Amino acid sequence: MHNNHVRSGHPSRRYTNAHRSQASQWLTTATVAAASMALTPTAWAGGEQTLEKVVITGTSNLQGVADSANVGTVGQKQLEARTVYRPGELLESTPGLIVSQHSGEGKANQFYLRGFNLDHGTDLRTSVDGMLVNQRSHGHGQGWTDLNFLIPELATGLRYKKGPYYAEEGDFASAGAVDIAYANELPHGIANIGLGQNGYRRLLLADSPSVGRGKLLYALDVQRNDGPFERPDAYHKLNGVLRYAAGDKANGWNVTAMGYSAKWNATDQIPLRAVQSGQLGRFDLIDPTDGGQASRYSLSGAWHHSTEGSSTEITAYATRWKLDLYSNFTYFLDNPVDGDQFNQPDNRTMTAINVRHVWSSNWFGKAGENEVGLQVQNDRINNGLFNTKARHRLSVVRRDNIVESSAGVWFQNATPWAKYFRTVMGLRADSFKFKVRSDLQVNSGAANDTILSPKLNFIFGPFDATELYVNLGSGYHSNDARGTVISKDPKSGEPVDKVTPLVRSKGLEFGMRTSFIRGLQTSISVYRLDFASELLFVGDAGTTEAGRPSRRTGFEIANFYKLSDWLTVDADVAFAKARFRDQAAEGDRIPGAVEGVASMAVAVDNLGPWFGAVQVRYFGPRTLLEDNSVRSKSSATVNARVGYKIAPAVTLELEVFNLTNKQVSAIDYYYTSRLPGEPPEGIADKHFHPIESRSFRIGLNMAF
């Protein structure tokens, strides 16, 4: 369950007491040390580097610390209590966020937040252990976010922010940003064995013995899963982490190596007409050769240092990603003989360095805090689009070599001006360079763009256990490099327009955070988010589409209620209205935009040897066409878990997914496809991917 009132940000920013202190007392040695740990990705969740001590309870509060009503941290205990079918679903601990899947297990998830269908990650900036996961100019979709390498047992916490109001967050962060931190040290060794229906098997081994002056953390995660599909997913995953860490929460460093590889078969979305006619079952497929394989290898390092009046953090990493993906969404529409399967390979090396420095300030006699940061990233990418049959290439649509570089600098000041009033002001500048060498010369070239993003946050309170927020900010997302230099559609040969490299967003939000009722913490926000253009590179077609300007308005309510030492309730609801801002004959609705989202989780613990949780998720309807003539249905699903402590170091857990066995969609689309025997022009229809049927998993967890 989430705790939206515990932030991972800067413990030094305790305005409630600081405004009563002298300027010289704004940052003491202790608070700077805490701030340093907050800046360290491996430890911000709780101020300690051991997984055991990262426990966040509902009694903690973000009043006097948070910049808005929509920042928060989910602690390790809350993450541990969640029942997740796949690692990426950990992100659903962020209020209002839905994580879905429309293909095989090894593919990146689909994300929904604040009226967005975020596809595979556009406008949701995601990082793990300080490393950006979103992939720019990806072969399948801009911002591709593959979280299958995540090992949940190593996570010390999850930090989330929503809206373009934070100077430290750059590309892809307009809807929100999520950061998952890994532990430097485990309290004990972990050995997990998992068995379940549909061929599910998992083995995890992890520990962090002392080596020299530090800790050597290792983890090995082996998994397979077939799913409920007629053709088994045959998903095989091998995942590993090796980290050496030394120092303490004030001064320390770590070096980490990660490796992940997977392969799978994919049951992609199928046409509703085929299921209704009895031609296909819900878990059937059309092209039995869809699927893919992926790998990720990274080497990273982090260093943090604090003095009495400042703290500094430096992180650097290099990541090697490979993807070989085969899909078929239209079946026999374009090629009635060989079918419409296509291949999207993407191989890239990402290198980045991030620097952040925090120091005390004194503006007009008011004690405060300054922050400055630098973020530099370079991506070297080789990707393409090929027509295939049964994973054999028939022809080339396009093949590209891309170099994409960016540099971002930002500054932020936080100052309490009066007892019940403070501000957080920031300015961010980003510069991008794109260079594309395509197999079609007219689609080769170079482009660059620069954007400034100001941020301004007003915070009033706290008074009567309540704090109020007004947030204004500008952000952006980058477009695919290929779209910035394109001249000719590689598939049709027709001329096309180039797209703007960096697309601006503007946000406005009013929020409140209160703990007026004992044990209950509530945050409420009302927001508006505008995009200049929802520009998109369509990887499945190898071309670009210039989208229309858009606006999203909505509200969110998040609650965390600690009823007793053994019972907590987590309840959230969110609604968004998404519209294009211009006039067009086809309508003003944004296809796929999520409208209503709600969730509730009840967790019990400390009941002798028993513990458990129940989660209910409501995924509201979405319009599938601009004129709102076709809509998806809503769905409500239930997951649950129950555990028993056999011995102090041994627990047995039973997890159940889709407890009520609902036959609903994980995702819906509306487009034209063609099955054998259908008219050459195809048939426009709903296409869906089903939520997995009810299944059980049992896990034996041993500490050593």
XYZ file of C-alpha atoms in Angstrom:
704
model
C 0.000 0.000 0.000
C 1.179 3.531 -0.575
C 1.868 6.132 2.040
C 1.371 9.426 0.286
C 2.563 11.298 3.352
C 6.139 10.100 3.510
C 8.411 11.766 1.033
C 11.882 10.722 0.080
C 12.934 14.228 -0.783
C 14.953 16.266 1.692
C 14.579 15.700 5.415
C 16.509 18.937 5.925
C 13.500 20.844 4.582
C 11.547 20.788 7.868
C 9.935 24.178 7.422
C 7.521 23.858 10.329
C 10.336 24.199 12.826
C 12.956 25.827 10.649
C 11.072 29.088 10.250
C 11.319 29.558 14.002
C 15.087 29.105 13.933
C 17.892 31.481 13.120
C 19.431 31.394 9.646
C 22.538 29.727 10.989
C 20.476 26.852 12.306
C 18.749 26.032 8.982
C 21.070 23.164 8.153
C 22.741 21.464 11.072
C 25.171 18.618 10.776
C 22.446 16.107 11.455
C 19.998 17.473 8.924
C 22.634 17.727 6.209
C 23.558 14.103 6.803
C 19.919 13.197 6.434
C 19.686 15.258 3.268
C 22.676 13.443 1.853
C 20.984 10.133 2.392
C 17.798 11.457 0.840
C 19.826 12.223 -2.270
C 21.283 8.727 -2.404
C 19.114 6.432 -4.561
C 19.936 3.402 -2.441
C 18.769 4.867 0.808
C 16.326 7.739 0.430
C 13.337 5.646 1.454
C 14.191 5.578 5.075
C 17.485 7.198 5.874
C 19.305 3.895 6.380
C 21.153 1.668 3.969
C 19.783 -1.602 5.264
C 16.568 -3.010 3.927
C 15.530 -4.052 7.417
C 15.279 -0.516 8.760
C 13.344 0.993 5.888
C 9.915 0.840 7.511
C 7.519 3.695 6.825
C 4.360 3.933 8.867
C 1.172 5.886 8.539
C 2.141 8.069 11.500
C 4.782 9.911 9.460
C 3.714 13.110 7.768
C 4.825 15.215 4.821
C 3.427 18.495 6.097
C 6.210 21.043 6.224
C 8.257 18.941 3.786
C 6.276 18.312 0.582
C 6.098 20.703 -2.367
C 2.670 19.485 -3.515
C -0.173 17.139 -2.609
C 1.088 14.581 -5.114
C 4.506 13.553 -3.906
C 5.062 10.534 -1.715
C 7.122 7.510 -0.862
C 6.024 3.911 -0.579
C 8.134 2.045 1.945
C 9.595 -1.435 1.687
C 6.947 -2.905 3.991
C 4.155 -1.479 1.855
C 5.746 -2.761 -1.358
C 6.206 -6.149 0.245
C 2.488 -6.314 1.056
C 1.438 -5.856 -2.577
C 0.342 -8.783 -4.742
C 1.842 -8.242 -8.188
C 1.573 -10.519 -11.191
C 4.655 -8.948 -12.824
C 7.412 -6.638 -11.445
C 6.164 -3.511 -13.228
C 2.927 -3.629 -11.236
C 4.862 -2.344 -8.219
C 4.323 1.078 -9.785
C 0.593 0.762 -9.062
C 1.424 1.724 -5.486
C 1.433 5.250 -6.962
C -2.112 6.601 -6.477
C -4.020 6.781 -9.764
C -1.505 4.762 -11.803
C -2.579 1.676 -13.773
C -0.073 -0.846 -15.142
C -1.286 -3.182 -17.880
C -0.008 -5.532 -20.586
C -1.156 -6.216 -24.140
C 1.351 -8.837 -25.209
C 3.869 -11.375 -23.896
C 5.399 -11.210 -20.434
C 8.789 -9.988 -21.625
C 7.403 -6.875 -23.286
C 7.310 -3.484 -21.564
C 4.102 -2.705 -19.689
C 1.385 -0.246 -20.710
C 0.851 2.676 -18.290
C -2.163 4.927 -17.542
C -2.058 8.064 -15.382
C -3.824 11.437 -15.168
C -5.896 11.007 -18.310
C -3.017 9.591 -20.339
C -2.610 6.331 -22.133
C 1.133 6.550 -21.648
C 1.761 3.689 -24.074
C 4.973 2.015 -22.897
C 6.196 4.961 -20.819
C 5.924 8.325 -22.603
C 5.370 11.107 -20.008
C 6.050 8.823 -17.023
C 9.711 9.155 -16.119
C 10.865 5.942 -14.443
C 14.227 5.179 -12.876
C 15.621 2.271 -10.914
C 18.520 2.848 -8.546
C 19.176 6.237 -10.136
C 19.250 4.876 -13.722
C 16.694 6.090 -16.260
C 14.599 3.219 -17.640
C 12.728 5.161 -20.368
C 14.375 4.625 -23.743
C 14.446 7.504 -26.223
C 13.848 6.984 -29.953
C 12.957 3.363 -29.322
C 12.117 0.975 -32.148
C 8.653 0.160 -30.765
C 7.601 3.278 -28.874
C 9.013 6.528 -27.506
C 9.902 6.270 -23.818
C 9.877 2.430 -23.805
C 10.000 1.392 -20.131
C 10.930 -2.257 -19.596
C 10.860 -3.064 -15.851
C 11.149 -6.827 -16.157
C 14.699 -6.669 -14.747
C 13.362 -5.368 -11.421
C 13.831 -7.575 -8.328
C 11.128 -6.449 -5.848
C 12.874 -7.943 -2.801
C 15.799 -5.529 -3.236
C 13.624 -2.407 -3.326
C 13.871 -0.187 -0.258
C 11.081 2.067 -1.455
C 9.336 3.822 -4.311
C 9.199 7.592 -4.663
C 6.598 9.257 -6.874
C 5.782 12.769 -8.085
C 3.036 13.931 -10.416
C 2.946 16.995 -12.647
C 5.699 19.188 -14.203
C 6.499 21.069 -10.990
C 9.934 19.693 -10.010
C 13.163 21.117 -11.414
C 15.121 17.893 -10.986
C 12.754 15.948 -13.304
C 13.314 16.383 -17.034
C 12.272 14.376 -20.082
C 9.111 12.211 -19.864
C 8.068 13.618 -16.451
C 5.016 15.741 -17.356
C 2.442 13.247 -16.078
C 4.644 11.888 -13.325
C 7.973 10.473 -12.215
C 8.703 7.270 -10.290
C 12.018 6.200 -8.762
C 12.694 2.803 -7.188
C 15.720 2.482 -4.908
C 17.743 -0.667 -4.218
C 19.300 -1.613 -0.883
C 23.028 -1.423 -0.157
C 22.691 -4.080 2.518
C 20.209 -6.808 3.414
C 19.435 -7.619 7.065
C 19.826 -11.311 6.241
C 20.112 -13.671 3.328
C 16.992 -14.427 1.275
C 16.025 -17.714 -0.334
C 12.619 -17.810 -2.057
C 10.997 -20.672 -3.919
C 7.777 -19.954 -5.819
C 5.389 -22.372 -7.556
C 2.087 -21.634 -9.257
C -0.460 -22.453 -11.877
C 0.195 -21.962 -15.589
C 3.769 -23.128 -15.336
C 4.916 -20.438 -12.904
C 8.279 -21.163 -11.257
C 10.636 -18.796 -9.449
C 13.866 -19.082 -7.482
C 15.523 -16.126 -5.727
C 18.771 -16.120 -3.769
C 20.235 -12.938 -2.248
C 22.574 -11.841 0.554
C 25.049 -9.085 1.480
C 28.053 -10.460 3.416
C 30.762 -8.161 4.753
C 33.794 -7.834 2.504
C 36.576 -5.526 3.595
C 35.074 -2.275 4.871
C 31.841 -2.668 2.975
C 29.066 -5.024 1.964
C 28.917 -7.204 -1.130
C 25.270 -7.598 -2.122
C 24.352 -10.278 -4.631
C 21.020 -11.500 -5.992
C 20.067 -14.161 -8.527
C 16.490 -14.366 -9.822
C 15.374 -17.194 -12.137
C 11.787 -17.350 -13.381
C 9.476 -18.937 -15.933
C 5.783 -18.514 -16.651
C 3.388 -19.771 -19.329
C 0.266 -17.773 -18.496
C -3.261 -19.015 -19.288
C -2.860 -18.736 -23.057
C -3.499 -21.498 -25.593
C 0.057 -21.137 -26.764
C 2.140 -20.895 -23.572
C 4.184 -17.734 -23.123
C 7.222 -19.913 -22.331
C 8.643 -16.853 -20.588
C 12.131 -17.534 -19.245
C 13.978 -14.881 -17.245
C 17.460 -14.813 -15.735
C 18.274 -11.790 -13.600
C 21.234 -10.842 -11.413
C 22.624 -7.987 -9.297
C 26.092 -7.558 -7.787
C 26.846 -4.491 -5.651
C 29.687 -3.385 -3.404
C 28.857 -0.539 -1.010
C 30.871 1.211 1.680
C 30.388 4.174 3.994
C 27.356 5.410 5.888
C 24.299 7.580 5.398
C 26.390 10.792 5.422
C 29.341 9.714 3.288
C 29.566 6.643 1.112
C 29.684 5.059 -2.323
C 28.667 1.975 -4.256
C 29.406 0.206 -7.527
C 26.730 -2.021 -9.085
C 26.543 -4.472 -11.974
C 23.205 -5.806 -13.236
C 22.359 -8.398 -15.859
C 19.010 -9.529 -17.278
C 17.950 -11.691 -20.211
C 14.570 -13.103 -21.233
C 12.720 -14.732 -24.113
C 9.006 -15.326 -24.636
C 6.125 -16.129 -26.917
C 3.458 -13.437 -27.244
C -0.313 -13.644 -27.423
C -1.093 -10.192 -28.789
C -4.503 -8.525 -28.785
C -7.226 -10.307 -30.780
C -10.383 -9.003 -32.571
C -13.584 -9.085 -30.563
C -15.567 -10.328 -33.585
C -13.544 -13.552 -33.686
C -14.333 -14.295 -30.031
C -18.026 -13.443 -30.342
C -18.373 -15.735 -33.377
C -16.664 -18.603 -31.584
C -13.725 -18.613 -33.993
C -11.319 -17.843 -31.155
C -11.322 -18.324 -27.404
C -10.391 -15.487 -25.038
C -6.851 -16.823 -24.648
C -6.346 -17.815 -28.284
C -3.985 -16.148 -30.722
C -3.746 -15.584 -34.459
C -0.018 -15.537 -35.221
C 1.730 -18.299 -33.241
C 5.184 -16.946 -34.018
C 4.855 -13.557 -32.258
C 7.211 -12.980 -29.340
C 10.734 -11.834 -28.692
C 13.814 -11.714 -26.544
C 15.427 -8.941 -24.526
C 18.508 -8.268 -22.450
C 19.847 -5.508 -20.239
C 23.334 -5.119 -18.735
C 24.474 -2.141 -16.694
C 27.381 -0.843 -14.655
C 26.727 2.066 -12.296
C 28.329 3.957 -9.460
C 27.078 6.413 -6.843
C 28.955 8.670 -4.406
C 27.567 10.991 -1.747
C 29.292 13.326 0.693
C 28.025 15.803 3.263
C 29.469 18.562 5.390
C 27.877 20.772 8.014
C 26.348 23.103 5.434
C 26.060 21.124 2.195
C 25.777 17.758 0.516
C 26.791 16.415 -2.890
C 25.790 13.373 -4.873
C 27.214 12.000 -8.132
C 25.838 9.018 -10.027
C 27.053 7.596 -13.325
C 26.005 4.596 -15.352
C 26.311 2.761 -18.644
C 23.512 0.486 -19.845
C 23.376 -1.907 -22.770
C 19.861 -2.807 -23.962
C 18.850 -5.292 -26.674
C 15.368 -6.118 -27.925
C 14.205 -8.340 -30.774
C 10.402 -8.046 -30.984
C 7.947 -9.722 -33.394
C 4.319 -8.548 -33.535
C 1.249 -8.835 -35.750
C -1.698 -6.547 -34.963
C -3.542 -6.478 -38.314
C -3.010 -10.177 -39.271
C -3.609 -10.328 -43.078
C -4.612 -6.767 -43.954
C -1.447 -5.510 -45.690
C -0.158 -8.873 -46.900
C -2.953 -11.441 -47.496
C -0.426 -14.130 -48.390
C 2.403 -13.908 -45.846
C 0.615 -11.980 -43.115
C 1.435 -8.666 -41.446
C 4.008 -9.726 -38.872
C 6.813 -7.205 -38.374
C 10.113 -7.207 -36.523
C 11.432 -4.297 -34.422
C 15.017 -4.803 -33.254
C 16.523 -2.165 -30.973
C 20.099 -2.244 -29.697
C 21.460 0.672 -27.704
C 24.098 1.850 -25.284
C 23.063 4.534 -22.803
C 25.642 6.484 -20.779
C 24.777 9.167 -18.254
C 26.104 11.192 -15.346
C 24.018 13.094 -12.793
C 25.411 15.605 -10.294
C 23.474 17.266 -7.509
C 24.588 19.738 -4.841
C 22.548 21.095 -1.908
C 23.562 23.938 0.381
C 21.978 26.306 2.865
C 20.860 29.739 1.690
C 19.872 33.069 3.194
C 17.609 35.152 0.973
C 16.574 38.502 2.430
C 17.328 37.237 5.919
C 15.309 34.031 5.474
C 17.029 30.679 5.963
C 16.457 28.288 3.107
C 17.972 25.671 0.870
C 19.457 25.818 -2.633
C 19.893 22.927 -5.023
C 21.696 22.759 -8.346
C 21.983 19.799 -10.684
C 23.481 18.606 -13.946
C 22.179 15.662 -16.008
C 24.033 14.515 -19.125
C 23.006 11.547 -21.280
C 24.166 10.026 -24.561
C 22.369 7.234 -26.444
C 23.841 5.299 -29.362
C 21.026 3.393 -31.018
C 20.589 0.918 -33.854
C 17.008 -0.020 -34.656
C 14.777 -0.881 -37.578
C 11.468 -2.110 -38.896
C 11.178 -5.246 -41.039
C 8.320 -7.182 -42.607
C 8.522 -10.809 -41.489
C 6.805 -14.166 -41.672
C 7.263 -16.635 -38.810
C 10.209 -14.496 -37.589
C 11.962 -14.625 -40.977
C 12.614 -11.264 -42.628
C 10.885 -10.629 -45.953
C 11.730 -6.968 -46.571
C 13.142 -3.825 -44.973
C 10.861 -0.902 -44.124
C 13.620 1.150 -42.524
C 16.942 0.752 -40.749
C 18.487 3.564 -38.678
C 21.569 4.484 -36.706
C 20.850 7.220 -34.130
C 22.971 9.303 -31.788
C 20.913 11.291 -29.306
C 22.598 13.511 -26.704
C 21.173 15.790 -24.043
C 22.299 18.018 -21.209
C 20.071 19.441 -18.513
C 20.904 21.935 -15.775
C 18.546 22.991 -13.014
C 18.379 25.218 -9.976
C 15.875 25.239 -7.133
C 15.407 27.333 -4.016
C 13.191 26.513 -1.041
C 12.534 29.302 1.449
C 10.060 29.725 4.340
C 9.043 33.404 4.168
C 6.698 33.361 7.144
C 5.393 30.999 9.794
C 2.710 29.621 7.479
C 4.090 30.393 4.036
C 6.985 29.030 2.005
C 7.950 28.757 -1.663
C 9.882 26.321 -3.833
C 11.069 27.971 -7.049
C 13.053 26.354 -9.821
C 14.312 26.724 -13.365
C 15.451 23.961 -15.687
C 17.219 24.199 -19.071
C 17.568 21.242 -21.455
C 19.394 20.961 -24.760
C 19.093 18.013 -27.171
C 21.039 17.004 -30.265
C 19.771 14.378 -32.720
C 21.735 12.708 -35.500
C 20.117 10.062 -37.710
C 21.733 7.965 -40.436
C 18.951 6.091 -42.237
C 18.997 3.540 -45.030
C 16.845 6.061 -46.935
C 19.105 9.079 -47.419
C 16.287 11.655 -47.395
C 15.421 10.490 -43.867
C 18.951 11.133 -42.606
C 20.047 14.355 -40.979
C 20.617 16.272 -37.759
C 18.458 18.407 -35.516
C 18.697 20.158 -32.151
C 16.405 21.901 -29.709
C 16.533 23.726 -26.369
C 13.802 24.373 -23.839
C 13.471 26.286 -20.549
C 11.089 24.996 -17.875
C 10.244 27.305 -14.937
C 8.630 25.955 -11.738
C 6.852 27.825 -8.940
C 5.244 26.266 -5.866
C 3.418 28.078 -3.042
C 2.842 26.226 0.230
C 0.551 27.533 2.970
C 0.586 26.051 6.459
C 0.632 23.733 8.175
C -2.248 24.834 10.383
C -4.874 22.636 12.038
C -2.955 19.594 10.720
C -3.575 20.838 7.168
C -1.354 22.234 4.413
C -2.389 23.880 1.118
C -0.487 23.969 -2.192
C -0.533 25.961 -5.418
C 1.754 24.517 -8.105
C 2.663 25.959 -11.496
C 5.199 24.514 -13.862
C 6.321 23.841 -17.384
C 7.807 20.577 -18.622
C 8.324 18.673 -21.856
C 8.857 15.365 -23.561
C 11.239 14.597 -26.383
C 10.086 13.134 -29.665
C 11.725 10.320 -31.567
C 14.914 11.459 -33.292
C 13.769 9.885 -36.563
C 10.728 12.136 -36.625
C 12.858 15.280 -36.309
C 14.629 14.681 -39.652
C 12.139 12.587 -41.644
C 11.113 13.662 -45.159
C 9.510 10.579 -46.730
C 7.257 7.875 -45.331
C 9.447 4.759 -45.689
C 6.411 2.558 -46.202
C 4.284 4.554 -48.665
C 6.941 6.825 -50.134
C 4.784 9.893 -49.577
C 6.304 13.141 -48.202
C 5.776 13.790 -44.484
C 6.416 16.712 -42.147
C 9.114 16.816 -39.534
C 8.079 17.043 -35.899
C 9.143 19.409 -33.137
C 11.974 17.744 -31.167
C 10.842 18.925 -27.715
C 7.137 19.359 -26.930
C 6.166 21.701 -24.104
C 3.695 20.933 -21.341
C 2.182 23.403 -18.849
C 0.631 22.428 -15.535
C -1.459 24.093 -12.828
C -2.535 22.384 -9.614
C -4.279 23.143 -6.328
C -3.826 20.657 -3.504
C -4.403 19.949 0.158
C -2.831 17.525 2.596
C -4.441 16.893 5.977
C -4.224 14.600 8.976
C -7.029 16.277 10.908
C -8.589 12.898 11.766
C -6.337 10.831 13.973
C -4.669 8.032 12.032
C -6.065 9.219 8.669
C -3.866 11.018 6.159
C -5.554 12.473 3.083
C -4.322 14.396 0.066
C -6.615 16.058 -2.481
C -5.615 17.758 -5.719
C -7.250 19.401 -8.729
C -5.069 19.885 -11.791
C -4.834 20.984 -15.411
C -2.136 19.834 -17.836
C -1.747 21.169 -21.396
C 0.449 19.812 -24.181
C 1.357 21.907 -27.207
C 1.079 18.808 -29.366
C 0.806 15.088 -28.717
C 3.435 14.259 -31.291
C 4.205 10.605 -31.769
C 6.550 8.449 -33.794
C 4.575 5.401 -34.898
C 7.136 2.629 -34.632
C 4.754 0.033 -36.058
C 4.537 2.010 -39.309
C 7.984 3.597 -39.394
C 6.608 7.142 -39.715
C 5.446 10.065 -37.576
C 2.113 11.606 -36.723
C 1.808 15.222 -35.604
C -0.787 15.183 -32.861
C -3.132 17.951 -31.862
C -2.827 20.249 -28.816
C -4.454 18.715 -25.752
C -5.715 19.493 -22.255
C -6.340 17.253 -19.288
C -8.205 18.331 -16.174
C -8.953 16.155 -13.198
C -8.871 15.493 -9.491
C -7.245 12.913 -7.223
C -7.955 11.855 -3.652
C -5.551 9.597 -1.766
C -6.068 8.205 1.747
C -3.979 6.196 4.164
C -5.753 5.101 7.351
C -3.886 3.331 10.132
C -6.748 1.921 12.206
C -4.561 -0.066 14.599
C -1.174 -1.709 14.913
C -2.448 -4.624 12.839
C -4.827 -3.001 10.317
C -4.298 -0.356 7.608
C -6.544 0.796 4.766
C -5.390 2.468 1.592
C -8.026 4.063 -0.681
C -7.551 6.251 -3.767
C -9.774 7.658 -6.482
C -8.852 9.695 -9.565
C -10.795 11.178 -12.466
C -9.543 12.917 -15.599
C -11.120 14.643 -18.577
C -8.880 14.530 -21.665
C -9.672 16.609 -24.737
C -7.979 17.980 -27.824
C -7.978 21.778 -27.696
C -8.525 22.453 -31.389
C -11.535 21.840 -33.633
C -11.591 18.846 -35.960
C -14.313 16.937 -37.780
C -13.369 13.612 -36.168
C -14.028 14.926 -32.644
C -12.136 16.181 -29.607
C -11.711 13.019 -27.519
C -8.234 11.520 -27.025
C -8.338 7.780 -27.834
C -7.215 5.543 -24.994
C -7.268 8.300 -22.373
C -8.184 6.846 -18.991
C -11.080 8.548 -17.195
C -11.708 7.034 -13.767
C -9.350 5.000 -11.613
C -9.856 3.756 -8.063
C -8.159 1.316 -5.721
C -8.467 0.077 -2.168
C -6.136 -2.137 -0.183
C -6.634 -3.592 3.268
C -3.600 -5.061 5.016
C -3.295 -6.977 8.259
C -0.126 -7.857 10.172
C 0.996 -8.568 13.714
C -1.830 -11.085 14.207
C 0.344 -13.746 15.701
C 1.863 -15.741 12.843
C -0.689 -14.536 10.252
C -0.498 -11.650 7.800
C -2.164 -10.742 4.508
C -3.756 -8.163 2.231
C -6.582 -7.683 -0.248
C -6.393 -5.229 -3.176
C -9.281 -4.037 -5.329
C -8.533 -2.125 -8.549
C -11.072 -0.256 -10.696
C -9.978 0.604 -14.232
C -12.498 2.989 -15.767
C -13.756 3.150 -19.362
C -11.773 4.791 -22.150
C -12.908 6.278 -25.421
C -11.335 4.484 -28.373
C -12.229 7.018 -31.081
C -12.126 10.798 -31.266
C -15.920 11.046 -31.623
C -16.495 8.847 -28.546
C -18.625 6.428 -30.616
C -16.640 3.393 -29.434
C -15.630 2.910 -25.808
C -13.969 0.258 -23.720
C -15.713 -1.206 -20.710
C -14.624 -0.634 -17.137
C -13.230 -3.443 -15.002
C -12.781 -4.251 -11.329
C -10.360 -6.944 -10.208
C -9.260 -8.357 -6.854
C -5.870 -9.720 -5.813
C -5.104 -11.161 -2.379
C -2.383 -12.783 -0.328
C -2.206 -14.577 2.986
C 0.915 -15.624 4.845
C 1.916 -17.704 7.845
C 5.153 -17.452 9.831
C 6.194 -21.054 10.290
C 9.316 -20.019 12.203
C 11.154 -16.738 12.821
C 13.110 -17.239 9.599
C 10.534 -19.116 7.506
C 7.233 -17.900 6.039
C 4.749 -19.480 3.685
C 2.619 -17.261 1.413
C -0.330 -17.913 -0.873
C -1.154 -15.344 -3.567
C -4.272 -15.297 -5.733
C -4.669 -13.127 -8.835
C -8.051 -12.123 -10.258
C -9.777 -13.683 -7.260
C -13.282 -13.360 -8.724
C -12.102 -14.688 -12.123
C -13.449 -11.682 -14.027
C -13.432 -11.996 -17.824
C -12.374 -8.449 -18.628
C -9.831 -6.713 -20.824
C -6.377 -5.649 -19.761
C -6.397 -3.233 -22.701
C -8.626 -2.323 -25.670
C -8.003 -0.770 -29.081
C -10.179 0.047 -32.086
C -8.691 -0.285 -35.560
C -8.988 -2.183 -38.836
C -7.662 -5.712 -39.233
C -8.288 -8.660 -41.513
C -8.652 -12.372 -40.817
C -8.459 -15.011 -43.588
C -11.621 -14.962 -45.705
C -12.628 -11.427 -44.722
C -12.967 -8.545 -47.244
C -9.648 -7.173 -48.598
C -10.256 -3.789 -46.962
C -10.558 -5.465 -43.558
C -13.006 -4.807 -40.740
C -12.845 -2.057 -38.106
C -13.329 -3.650 -34.711
C -12.379 -3.660 -31.063
C -9.208 -5.573 -30.286
C -8.406 -6.648 -26.736
C -5.949 -8.492 -24.569
C -7.602 -10.351 -21.677
C -6.673 -10.118 -18.038
C -5.248 -13.427 -16.912
C -7.741 -15.862 -15.401
C -7.700 -16.663 -11.693
C -4.452 -18.285 -10.657
C -2.657 -19.211 -7.454
C 0.990 -19.029 -6.453
C 2.625 -20.346 -3.301
C 5.953 -19.140 -1.997
C 8.341 -20.427 0.652
C 10.550 -17.622 1.998
C 13.595 -18.422 4.116
C 16.038 -16.071 5.824
C 19.618 -17.115 6.500
